[in-house]
Amino acid sequence: MAKVPPEGEHPVKAFGWAARDQSGHLSPFNFSRRETGDEDVRFKVLYCGICHSDLHSIKNDWGFSFYPLVPGHEIVGEVTEVGSKVNKVKVGDKVGVGCMVGACHSCDSCKNDLENYCPKMILTYNSIYHDGTFNYGGYSDTMVANERYIVHFPENMPLDAGAPLLCAGITVYSPLKYFGLAQPGKHIGVVGLGGLGHVAVKFAKAFGAKVTVISTSPSKKDEALEHLGADFFLVSRDPDQIQAAMNTMDGIIDTVSAVHPVLPLLGLLKSHGTLVMVGAPDKPLELPVSPLILGRKMVAGSGIGGMKETQEMIDFAAKHGITADIEVVSMDYVNTAMERLAKNDVRYRFVIDIGNTLAATKP
Amino acid sequence: MAKSPEVEHPRKACGWAARDSSGILSPFKFSRRATGEKDVTFKILYCGICHSDLHMVKNEWGVSTYPLVPGHEIVGVVTEVGSKVHRFTVGDKVGVGCLVGACRSCNDCSNNLENYCPKSILTYGAVYHDGTTTYGGYSDIMVADEHFVIRIPDSLPLDAGAPLLCAGITVYSPLKFYGLDKPGLHVGVVGLGGLGHVAVKFAKAMGAKITVISTSPNKKTEALEHLGADSFLVSTDQGQIQAALGTLDGIIDTVSAVHPLPPLIGLLKSHGKLIMVGAPEKPLELPTSALLLGRKMVGGSCIGGLKETQEMIDFAAKHNITADIEVIPIDYVNTAMERLVKADVRYRFVIDIGNTLKSS
């Protein structure tokens, strides 16, 4: 029996851009979305951030991509319809959806508002939903999601600059809180100044911490100190700078997804400090064990956050005026944006102006 | 010009020392300081042989100076106390572990974590506040600052209690710090040696379910029948690992050889912790995505502070926890070291100093 084409799979037409194969080249794509169920929220997508994960996915870097693939998990817009059992939001509200659209809701992780660690967690795109159909992400005109996965955007939060917080924001906010770094007086290191790193600096400063940006690029110093308000800047390849900062940090958020040496970073930690990896290098890192033992130090991983915490993060960001630094692009710029992203040529997140530029690309 | 060990201090002492990196130990005459105001002097009755002693006598860490008198699981009976000593009197049963000094003013010292003080002074092979070399417990007497002396309760046998001063605290401390001391948790212990067997005993006493993880299938009966572990896993058996994925709240990894981390990380539940207490000499491969996907962590731990060491000894006495030991005379020590290299001991050698080391 022939597989139902994406356009006919669901009752409501949808339009977006998809990658068709591992070249990762995105182009206009007609598909469909389910009707608004009792617990669903439907919204018109206004903006969608481009996350580095989108780039990895469209190129099948992780080996589990299925095509056509519509990426996008930093999705914001305006509610157009809510199911009969929805209480969280109403038509006209500004909302967002991040990296997840489902989970089991019965395991320990789900019961602790940690849907992101549920073994049956469903990603926003390139995954299978409860009804067996394939999930399409936010490079599209509309989105439907279960209420639990909808984040309410406060009035004072700009939609375009707030969109990246739905992935980048929660990815750094969650470990800052969980590992006890979200407190005044802590000294936090941030490795890498990109989409994740720049937001980590902003959140850490808002928590009252002292922040050192650790980078391989000396050229980012002014940016870190003047623009983002970091307290110090360290070039990680300079042994003297590393030496001078040994044993000074309570924690380090490492956003770098390339393979890099861990030993100097462990040296920067005070005893009982934690190095939190939020970037995922595709090859294993070398972990020297003695520094962990001698200083009771830890290396931990963290992946996004649960929905309750994501809402808390957005509310915190709104209260403290924290948004991502973005470059708004039109839908048809997306392939160029991806090429620039591969070279880290963006300060610091592309956001697609879906609301104003997607419709014009319909063939 | 440096004084010879024999006359460096006013009080004669004898022990066994390694003279070079062959690690061969032989009788050695030296001296210890007079009992200072805050010092406790005790006649040594037993000293455990820790694997660190083996590493140090052979200079495997590159930090050894000779002659080297090892031994940091030292127990005995107090013979003299200084005028400002409050916690001990002559006749008390006491012990000294891995540390004999620290700065006492840094953040870690202020939090009873002398073991993480950057100026902590090891019981042997180190330089004391007075500039002299520290000599360990393969000797007849010991002098230590009161702060670093542990009281051994009467109910705890001295010989089987001695190894707790290093092996015991090394596993007790991370079980507590990393929150693995709550009843009902499922804790894995990798490696069944001096550290591992004590970890099983402490974790069981804390109410945990224990899985012993080993490369040796022949340790299964030992683990389950003798030590009371709840289950046993051969870490190189894919099927056994697969069946136990995502079941452990924490793992205490006592293995100091290089070994793969991914199976161990896979055994952890999300938010689980893999705690390294053995120190492989080469870095291990760490697949970061394995940590990210479950918010898991790899942490280290190194002995414990003095307050916690006392707490551990008291806990052990209360729960009848001692090490499984093989008592040996001092002149067996070189053979014991050879057997230790092959892990041929169940599970700690303890030197019967009191009866077999004759003072000169």
PDB file of C-alpha atoms in Angstrom, chain B residues 54-322:
ATOM      1  CA  LEU B  54      52.597   0.120  46.125  1.00  0.00           C
ATOM      2  CA  HIS B  55      52.424   3.019  43.630  1.00  0.00           C
ATOM      3  CA  MET B  56      54.520   5.200  45.907  1.00  0.00           C
ATOM      4  CA  VAL B  57      57.279   2.711  46.758  1.00  0.00           C
ATOM      5  CA  LYS B  58      57.778   2.163  43.032  1.00  0.00           C
ATOM      6  CA  ASN B  59      57.574   5.885  42.229  1.00  0.00           C
ATOM      7  CA  GLU B  60      54.803   5.195  39.726  1.00  0.00           C
ATOM      8  CA  TRP B  61      53.429   8.686  40.194  1.00  0.00           C
ATOM      9  CA  GLY B  62      56.823  10.315  39.867  1.00  0.00           C
ATOM     10  CA  VAL B  63      56.571  12.090  43.222  1.00  0.00           C
ATOM     11  CA  SER B  64      58.381   9.677  45.528  1.00  0.00           C
ATOM     12  CA  THR B  65      61.497  10.591  47.491  1.00  0.00           C
ATOM     13  CA  TYR B  66      63.587   7.956  49.235  1.00  0.00           C
ATOM     14  CA  PRO B  67      63.876   6.507  51.803  1.00  0.00           C
ATOM     15  CA  LEU B  68      60.108   6.185  51.829  1.00  0.00           C
ATOM     16  CA  VAL B  69      58.171   4.668  54.741  1.00  0.00           C
ATOM     17  CA  PRO B  70      54.650   4.038  53.447  1.00  0.00           C
ATOM     18  CA  GLY B  71      51.454   3.334  55.354  1.00  0.00           C
ATOM     19  CA  HIS B  72      48.387   5.510  55.854  1.00  0.00           C
ATOM     20  CA  GLU B  73      45.940   3.111  57.488  1.00  0.00           C
ATOM     21  CA  ILE B  74      47.598   3.289  60.887  1.00  0.00           C
ATOM     22  CA  VAL B  75      46.060   2.228  64.196  1.00  0.00           C
ATOM     23  CA  GLY B  76      47.377   1.902  67.724  1.00  0.00           C
ATOM     24  CA  VAL B  77      47.220   2.989  71.352  1.00  0.00           C
ATOM     25  CA  VAL B  78      48.011   6.487  72.640  1.00  0.00           C
ATOM     26  CA  THR B  79      51.174   6.720  74.722  1.00  0.00           C
ATOM     27  CA  GLU B  80      51.507  10.494  75.136  1.00  0.00           C
ATOM     28  CA  VAL B  81      49.473  13.628  74.455  1.00  0.00           C
ATOM     29  CA  GLY B  82      50.547  17.266  74.257  1.00  0.00           C
ATOM     30  CA  SER B  83      49.436  19.844  76.805  1.00  0.00           C
ATOM     31  CA  LYS B  84      46.778  21.339  74.528  1.00  0.00           C
ATOM     32  CA  VAL B  85      45.262  18.058  73.428  1.00  0.00           C
ATOM     33  CA  HIS B  86      41.636  17.712  74.528  1.00  0.00           C
ATOM     34  CA  ARG B  87      40.165  14.842  72.616  1.00  0.00           C
ATOM     35  CA  PHE B  88      42.521  12.019  73.544  1.00  0.00           C
ATOM     36  CA  THR B  89      44.238  10.525  76.556  1.00  0.00           C
ATOM     37  CA  VAL B  90      46.848   7.852  77.084  1.00  0.00           C
ATOM     38  CA  GLY B  91      45.427   4.423  76.401  1.00  0.00           C
ATOM     39  CA  ASP B  92      42.899   5.523  73.774  1.00  0.00           C
ATOM     40  CA  LYS B  93      42.677   3.502  70.565  1.00  0.00           C
ATOM     41  CA  VAL B  94      43.344   5.807  67.661  1.00  0.00           C
ATOM     42  CA  GLY B  95      44.180   5.924  63.991  1.00  0.00           C
ATOM     43  CA  VAL B  96      45.728   8.151  61.376  1.00  0.00           C
ATOM     44  CA  GLY B  97      44.782   8.027  57.711  1.00  0.00           C
ATOM     45  CA  CYS B  98      46.153   9.754  54.633  1.00  0.00           C
ATOM     46  CA  LEU B  99      46.686  13.274  55.981  1.00  0.00           C
ATOM     47  CA  VAL B 100      48.724  14.751  58.799  1.00  0.00           C
ATOM     48  CA  GLY B 101      48.456  18.439  57.989  1.00  0.00           C
ATOM     49  CA  ALA B 102      46.681  21.198  56.069  1.00  0.00           C
ATOM     50  CA  CYS B 103      46.559  24.983  56.052  1.00  0.00           C
ATOM     51  CA  ARG B 104      43.497  25.067  58.359  1.00  0.00           C
ATOM     52  CA  SER B 105      42.383  28.449  56.953  1.00  0.00           C
ATOM     53  CA  CYS B 106      41.283  28.027  53.344  1.00  0.00           C
ATOM     54  CA  ASN B 107      37.689  27.557  52.263  1.00  0.00           C
ATOM     55  CA  ASP B 108      37.987  23.802  52.119  1.00  0.00           C
ATOM     56  CA  CYS B 109      39.674  23.544  55.537  1.00  0.00           C
ATOM     57  CA  SER B 110      36.980  25.789  56.988  1.00  0.00           C
ATOM     58  CA  ASN B 111      34.410  23.347  55.662  1.00  0.00           C
ATOM     59  CA  ASN B 112      36.100  20.304  57.199  1.00  0.00           C
ATOM     60  CA  LEU B 113      37.458  19.289  53.794  1.00  0.00           C
ATOM     61  CA  GLU B 114      41.161  19.226  54.586  1.00  0.00           C
ATOM     62  CA  ASN B 115      41.549  16.612  51.863  1.00  0.00           C
ATOM     63  CA  TYR B 116      40.910  19.287  49.235  1.00  0.00           C
ATOM     64  CA  CYS B 117      43.187  21.886  50.802  1.00  0.00           C
ATOM     65  CA  PRO B 118      45.871  22.849  48.286  1.00  0.00           C
ATOM     66  CA  LYS B 119      48.384  22.677  51.143  1.00  0.00           C
ATOM     67  CA  SER B 120      47.317  19.351  52.584  1.00  0.00           C
ATOM     68  CA  ILE B 121      50.204  17.231  53.864  1.00  0.00           C
ATOM     69  CA  LEU B 122      50.227  13.525  53.177  1.00  0.00           C
ATOM     70  CA  THR B 123      51.047  11.082  55.943  1.00  0.00           C
ATOM     71  CA  TYR B 124      54.112   9.876  54.123  1.00  0.00           C
ATOM     72  CA  GLY B 125      56.401  11.047  51.365  1.00  0.00           C
ATOM     73  CA  ALA B 126      55.545  14.680  51.986  1.00  0.00           C
ATOM     74  CA  VAL B 127      57.079  17.689  53.712  1.00  0.00           C
ATOM     75  CA  TYR B 128      55.715  18.653  57.126  1.00  0.00           C
ATOM     76  CA  HIS B 129      55.254  22.213  58.477  1.00  0.00           C
ATOM     77  CA  ASP B 130      58.722  21.940  60.070  1.00  0.00           C
ATOM     78  CA  GLY B 131      60.354  21.129  56.725  1.00  0.00           C
ATOM     79  CA  THR B 132      61.017  17.479  57.515  1.00  0.00           C
ATOM     80  CA  THR B 133      59.879  14.429  55.556  1.00  0.00           C
ATOM     81  CA  THR B 134      56.770  12.619  56.730  1.00  0.00           C
ATOM     82  CA  TYR B 135      57.115   8.897  57.385  1.00  0.00           C
ATOM     83  CA  GLY B 136      54.109   6.589  57.379  1.00  0.00           C
ATOM     84  CA  GLY B 137      52.744   3.719  59.399  1.00  0.00           C
ATOM     85  CA  TYR B 138      55.018   0.788  58.514  1.00  0.00           C
ATOM     86  CA  SER B 139      56.750   1.811  61.728  1.00  0.00           C
ATOM     87  CA  ASP B 140      56.604   1.416  65.484  1.00  0.00           C
ATOM     88  CA  ILE B 141      55.334   4.804  66.614  1.00  0.00           C
ATOM     89  CA  MET B 142      53.409   7.697  65.120  1.00  0.00           C
ATOM     90  CA  VAL B 143      53.138  11.350  66.117  1.00  0.00           C
ATOM     91  CA  ALA B 144      50.353  13.450  64.641  1.00  0.00           C
ATOM     92  CA  ASP B 145      48.497  16.667  65.288  1.00  0.00           C
ATOM     93  CA  GLU B 146      45.317  15.931  67.253  1.00  0.00           C
ATOM     94  CA  HIS B 147      43.216  17.319  64.398  1.00  0.00           C
ATOM     95  CA  PHE B 148      44.330  14.460  62.180  1.00  0.00           C
ATOM     96  CA  VAL B 149      43.852  11.677  64.699  1.00  0.00           C
ATOM     97  CA  ILE B 150      40.743   9.508  64.628  1.00  0.00           C
ATOM     98  CA  ARG B 151      39.278   7.799  67.679  1.00  0.00           C
ATOM     99  CA  ILE B 152      38.628   4.099  67.131  1.00  0.00           C
ATOM    100  CA  PRO B 153      35.602   2.965  69.154  1.00  0.00           C
ATOM    101  CA  ASP B 154      36.159  -0.056  71.378  1.00  0.00           C
ATOM    102  CA  SER B 155      33.703  -2.130  69.384  1.00  0.00           C
ATOM    103  CA  LEU B 156      35.717  -1.810  66.189  1.00  0.00           C
ATOM    104  CA  PRO B 157      38.565  -4.338  65.882  1.00  0.00           C
ATOM    105  CA  LEU B 158      41.832  -2.522  65.266  1.00  0.00           C
ATOM    106  CA  ASP B 159      43.217  -4.822  62.598  1.00  0.00           C
ATOM    107  CA  ALA B 160      40.091  -5.034  60.453  1.00  0.00           C
ATOM    108  CA  GLY B 161      39.285  -1.391  61.102  1.00  0.00           C
ATOM    109  CA  ALA B 162      42.637  -0.017  59.945  1.00  0.00           C
ATOM    110  CA  PRO B 163      41.868  -0.138  56.193  1.00  0.00           C
ATOM    111  CA  LEU B 164      38.796   1.995  56.738  1.00  0.00           C
ATOM    112  CA  LEU B 165      41.106   4.946  57.346  1.00  0.00           C
ATOM    113  CA  CYS B 166      41.818   5.092  53.642  1.00  0.00           C
ATOM    114  CA  ALA B 167      39.655   2.608  51.742  1.00  0.00           C
ATOM    115  CA  GLY B 168      36.669   3.241  53.993  1.00  0.00           C
ATOM    116  CA  ILE B 169      36.598   7.018  53.815  1.00  0.00           C
ATOM    117  CA  THR B 170      37.403   6.917  50.087  1.00  0.00           C
ATOM    118  CA  VAL B 171      34.068   5.257  49.378  1.00  0.00           C
ATOM    119  CA  TYR B 172      32.007   6.598  52.298  1.00  0.00           C
ATOM    120  CA  SER B 173      32.601  10.229  51.391  1.00  0.00           C
ATOM    121  CA  PRO B 174      31.250  10.094  47.816  1.00  0.00           C
ATOM    122  CA  LEU B 175      28.316   7.896  48.819  1.00  0.00           C
ATOM    123  CA  LYS B 176      27.255  10.774  51.071  1.00  0.00           C
ATOM    124  CA  PHE B 177      28.310  13.758  48.971  1.00  0.00           C
ATOM    125  CA  TYR B 178      26.698  12.492  45.809  1.00  0.00           C
ATOM    126  CA  GLY B 179      23.487  11.606  47.592  1.00  0.00           C
ATOM    127  CA  LEU B 180      23.816   7.847  47.219  1.00  0.00           C
ATOM    128  CA  ASP B 181      23.301   7.223  50.931  1.00  0.00           C
ATOM    129  CA  LYS B 182      19.495   7.176  50.888  1.00  0.00           C
ATOM    130  CA  PRO B 183      17.643   3.931  51.478  1.00  0.00           C
ATOM    131  CA  GLY B 184      16.145   2.388  48.353  1.00  0.00           C
ATOM    132  CA  LEU B 185      18.639   3.752  45.861  1.00  0.00           C
ATOM    133  CA  HIS B 186      20.344   1.365  43.468  1.00  0.00           C
ATOM    134  CA  VAL B 187      24.114   1.718  43.589  1.00  0.00           C
ATOM    135  CA  GLY B 188      26.685   0.016  41.401  1.00  0.00           C
ATOM    136  CA  VAL B 189      30.220  -0.785  42.561  1.00  0.00           C
ATOM    137  CA  VAL B 190      32.838  -1.355  39.893  1.00  0.00           C
ATOM    138  CA  GLY B 191      35.769  -3.492  40.956  1.00  0.00           C
ATOM    139  CA  LEU B 192      35.824  -5.813  43.924  1.00  0.00           C
ATOM    140  CA  GLY B 193      39.073  -5.085  45.713  1.00  0.00           C
ATOM    141  CA  GLY B 194      40.093  -3.132  48.773  1.00  0.00           C
ATOM    142  CA  LEU B 195      37.864  -0.169  47.908  1.00  0.00           C
ATOM    143  CA  GLY B 196      35.096  -2.094  46.210  1.00  0.00           C
ATOM    144  CA  HIS B 197      34.339  -4.588  48.943  1.00  0.00           C
ATOM    145  CA  VAL B 198      34.105  -1.840  51.543  1.00  0.00           C
ATOM    146  CA  ALA B 199      31.882   0.199  49.222  1.00  0.00           C
ATOM    147  CA  VAL B 200      29.452  -2.722  49.042  1.00  0.00           C
ATOM    148  CA  LYS B 201      29.356  -2.956  52.837  1.00  0.00           C
ATOM    149  CA  PHE B 202      28.811   0.764  53.412  1.00  0.00           C
ATOM    150  CA  ALA B 203      26.210   1.123  50.675  1.00  0.00           C
ATOM    151  CA  LYS B 204      24.250  -1.861  52.024  1.00  0.00           C
ATOM    152  CA  ALA B 205      24.359  -0.381  55.509  1.00  0.00           C
ATOM    153  CA  MET B 206      22.963   2.845  54.076  1.00  0.00           C
ATOM    154  CA  GLY B 207      20.012   0.896  52.672  1.00  0.00           C
ATOM    155  CA  ALA B 208      20.927   0.720  49.015  1.00  0.00           C
ATOM    156  CA  LYS B 209      20.418  -2.096  46.547  1.00  0.00           C
ATOM    157  CA  ILE B 210      23.862  -3.063  45.247  1.00  0.00           C
ATOM    158  CA  THR B 211      25.042  -4.307  41.886  1.00  0.00           C
ATOM    159  CA  VAL B 212      28.682  -5.343  41.716  1.00  0.00           C
ATOM    160  CA  ILE B 213      30.187  -4.749  38.286  1.00  0.00           C
ATOM    161  CA  SER B 214      33.319  -6.695  37.506  1.00  0.00           C
ATOM    162  CA  THR B 215      35.351  -8.116  34.646  1.00  0.00           C
ATOM    163  CA  SER B 216      35.797 -11.386  36.588  1.00  0.00           C
ATOM    164  CA  PRO B 217      32.804 -13.769  36.531  1.00  0.00           C
ATOM    165  CA  ASN B 218      34.459 -15.787  39.285  1.00  0.00           C
ATOM    166  CA  LYS B 219      33.798 -12.993  41.798  1.00  0.00           C
ATOM    167  CA  LYS B 220      30.064 -13.496  41.539  1.00  0.00           C
ATOM    168  CA  THR B 221      29.614 -15.872  44.450  1.00  0.00           C
ATOM    169  CA  GLU B 222      31.855 -13.727  46.617  1.00  0.00           C
ATOM    170  CA  ALA B 223      29.841 -10.625  45.771  1.00  0.00           C
ATOM    171  CA  LEU B 224      26.423 -12.164  46.311  1.00  0.00           C
ATOM    172  CA  GLU B 225      27.005 -14.686  49.086  1.00  0.00           C
ATOM    173  CA  HIS B 226      29.748 -13.175  51.149  1.00  0.00           C
ATOM    174  CA  LEU B 227      29.356  -9.441  50.697  1.00  0.00           C
ATOM    175  CA  GLY B 228      25.592  -9.433  50.336  1.00  0.00           C
ATOM    176  CA  ALA B 229      25.376  -7.609  47.011  1.00  0.00           C
ATOM    177  CA  ASP B 230      21.978  -7.920  45.329  1.00  0.00           C
ATOM    178  CA  SER B 231      23.210  -8.575  41.822  1.00  0.00           C
ATOM    179  CA  PHE B 232      26.376  -9.049  39.824  1.00  0.00           C
ATOM    180  CA  LEU B 233      27.230  -7.907  36.298  1.00  0.00           C
ATOM    181  CA  VAL B 234      30.132  -8.835  34.078  1.00  0.00           C
ATOM    182  CA  SER B 235      30.976  -5.503  32.483  1.00  0.00           C
ATOM    183  CA  THR B 236      32.364  -7.016  29.302  1.00  0.00           C
ATOM    184  CA  ASP B 237      29.149  -8.976  28.681  1.00  0.00           C
ATOM    185  CA  GLN B 238      27.021  -6.886  26.303  1.00  0.00           C
ATOM    186  CA  GLY B 239      23.877  -8.805  27.129  1.00  0.00           C
ATOM    187  CA  GLN B 240      24.198  -8.272  30.866  1.00  0.00           C
ATOM    188  CA  ILE B 241      24.950  -4.575  30.417  1.00  0.00           C
ATOM    189  CA  GLN B 242      22.031  -4.185  28.008  1.00  0.00           C
ATOM    190  CA  ALA B 243      19.633  -5.773  30.474  1.00  0.00           C
ATOM    191  CA  ALA B 244      20.680  -3.371  33.220  1.00  0.00           C
ATOM    192  CA  LEU B 245      20.711  -0.101  31.255  1.00  0.00           C
ATOM    193  CA  GLY B 246      19.205   2.869  33.033  1.00  0.00           C
ATOM    194  CA  THR B 247      18.855   1.114  36.400  1.00  0.00           C
ATOM    195  CA  LEU B 248      21.477   2.652  38.647  1.00  0.00           C
ATOM    196  CA  ASP B 249      21.187   5.879  40.652  1.00  0.00           C
ATOM    197  CA  GLY B 250      24.947   5.963  41.042  1.00  0.00           C
ATOM    198  CA  ILE B 251      28.110   4.001  40.547  1.00  0.00           C
ATOM    199  CA  ILE B 252      31.262   3.987  42.643  1.00  0.00           C
ATOM    200  CA  ASP B 253      34.074   3.089  40.260  1.00  0.00           C
ATOM    201  CA  THR B 254      37.090   1.814  42.159  1.00  0.00           C
ATOM    202  CA  VAL B 255      39.036   0.555  39.162  1.00  0.00           C
ATOM    203  CA  SER B 256      42.356   2.226  38.514  1.00  0.00           C
ATOM    204  CA  ALA B 257      43.134   0.533  35.222  1.00  0.00           C
ATOM    205  CA  VAL B 258      41.986   2.185  32.005  1.00  0.00           C
ATOM    206  CA  HIS B 259      38.504   0.912  31.217  1.00  0.00           C
ATOM    207  CA  PRO B 260      35.529   1.934  29.052  1.00  0.00           C
ATOM    208  CA  LEU B 261      33.101   4.476  30.448  1.00  0.00           C
ATOM    209  CA  PRO B 262      30.190   4.190  27.967  1.00  0.00           C
ATOM    210  CA  PRO B 263      28.739   0.945  29.395  1.00  0.00           C
ATOM    211  CA  LEU B 264      28.893   2.401  32.901  1.00  0.00           C
ATOM    212  CA  ILE B 265      27.231   5.640  31.823  1.00  0.00           C
ATOM    213  CA  GLY B 266      24.576   3.550  30.101  1.00  0.00           C
ATOM    214  CA  LEU B 267      23.831   1.725  33.340  1.00  0.00           C
ATOM    215  CA  LEU B 268      22.936   5.014  35.038  1.00  0.00           C
ATOM    216  CA  LYS B 269      19.395   6.294  35.287  1.00  0.00           C
ATOM    217  CA  SER B 270      18.955   9.868  34.125  1.00  0.00           C
ATOM    218  CA  HIS B 271      20.509  12.329  36.594  1.00  0.00           C
ATOM    219  CA  GLY B 272      22.742   9.440  37.690  1.00  0.00           C
ATOM    220  CA  LYS B 273      26.309   9.827  38.817  1.00  0.00           C
ATOM    221  CA  LEU B 274      29.440   7.858  37.990  1.00  0.00           C
ATOM    222  CA  ILE B 275      31.969   8.488  40.727  1.00  0.00           C
ATOM    223  CA  MET B 276      35.614   7.736  40.066  1.00  0.00           C
ATOM    224  CA  VAL B 277      37.680   6.921  43.106  1.00  0.00           C
ATOM    225  CA  GLY B 278      40.349   4.905  41.311  1.00  0.00           C
ATOM    226  CA  ALA B 279      42.685   6.990  39.185  1.00  0.00           C
ATOM    227  CA  PRO B 280      43.606   5.533  35.795  1.00  0.00           C
ATOM    228  CA  GLU B 281      46.914   6.937  34.649  1.00  0.00           C
ATOM    229  CA  LYS B 282      45.673   7.750  31.150  1.00  0.00           C
ATOM    230  CA  PRO B 283      42.608   9.816  30.219  1.00  0.00           C
ATOM    231  CA  LEU B 284      39.428   7.877  29.534  1.00  0.00           C
ATOM    232  CA  GLU B 285      37.189   8.372  26.515  1.00  0.00           C
ATOM    233  CA  LEU B 286      34.057  10.285  27.408  1.00  0.00           C
ATOM    234  CA  PRO B 287      31.171  10.295  24.933  1.00  0.00           C
ATOM    235  CA  THR B 288      29.490  13.579  25.825  1.00  0.00           C
ATOM    236  CA  SER B 289      26.165  12.804  24.202  1.00  0.00           C
ATOM    237  CA  ALA B 290      25.736   9.965  26.679  1.00  0.00           C
ATOM    238  CA  LEU B 291      25.889  12.544  29.470  1.00  0.00           C
ATOM    239  CA  LEU B 292      23.630  15.071  27.760  1.00  0.00           C
ATOM    240  CA  LEU B 293      20.828  12.710  26.973  1.00  0.00           C
ATOM    241  CA  GLY B 294      20.253  11.799  30.577  1.00  0.00           C
ATOM    242  CA  ARG B 295      21.813  14.718  32.454  1.00  0.00           C
ATOM    243  CA  LYS B 296      24.332  12.277  33.830  1.00  0.00           C
ATOM    244  CA  MET B 297      27.618  13.139  35.390  1.00  0.00           C
ATOM    245  CA  VAL B 298      31.090  11.791  36.031  1.00  0.00           C
ATOM    246  CA  GLY B 299      32.615  13.032  39.262  1.00  0.00           C
ATOM    247  CA  GLY B 300      35.678  12.301  41.321  1.00  0.00           C
ATOM    248  CA  SER B 301      36.317  11.983  45.014  1.00  0.00           C
ATOM    249  CA  CYS B 302      39.428  11.712  47.108  1.00  0.00           C
ATOM    250  CA  ILE B 303      39.372  10.337  50.654  1.00  0.00           C
ATOM    251  CA  GLY B 304      37.477  12.677  52.981  1.00  0.00           C
ATOM    252  CA  GLY B 305      37.921  15.366  55.592  1.00  0.00           C
ATOM    253  CA  LEU B 306      38.801  14.515  59.161  1.00  0.00           C
ATOM    254  CA  LYS B 307      35.359  15.188  60.579  1.00  0.00           C
ATOM    255  CA  GLU B 308      33.834  12.888  58.000  1.00  0.00           C
ATOM    256  CA  THR B 309      36.507  10.247  58.589  1.00  0.00           C
ATOM    257  CA  GLN B 310      35.532  10.144  62.254  1.00  0.00           C
ATOM    258  CA  GLU B 311      31.874   9.977  61.260  1.00  0.00           C
ATOM    259  CA  MET B 312      32.667   7.090  58.933  1.00  0.00           C
ATOM    260  CA  ILE B 313      34.531   5.160  61.644  1.00  0.00           C
ATOM    261  CA  ASP B 314      31.657   5.671  64.065  1.00  0.00           C
ATOM    262  CA  PHE B 315      29.161   4.547  61.406  1.00  0.00           C
ATOM    263  CA  ALA B 316      31.281   1.470  60.705  1.00  0.00           C
ATOM    264  CA  ALA B 317      31.463   0.609  64.397  1.00  0.00           C
ATOM    265  CA  LYS B 318      27.705   0.983  64.736  1.00  0.00           C
ATOM    266  CA  HIS B 319      26.995  -1.213  61.707  1.00  0.00           C
ATOM    267  CA  ASN B 320      29.820  -3.731  62.311  1.00  0.00           C
ATOM    268  CA  ILE B 321      31.572  -2.829  59.104  1.00  0.00           C
ATOM    269  CA  THR B 322      35.208  -3.782  58.826  1.00  0.00           C
TER     270      THR B 322
END
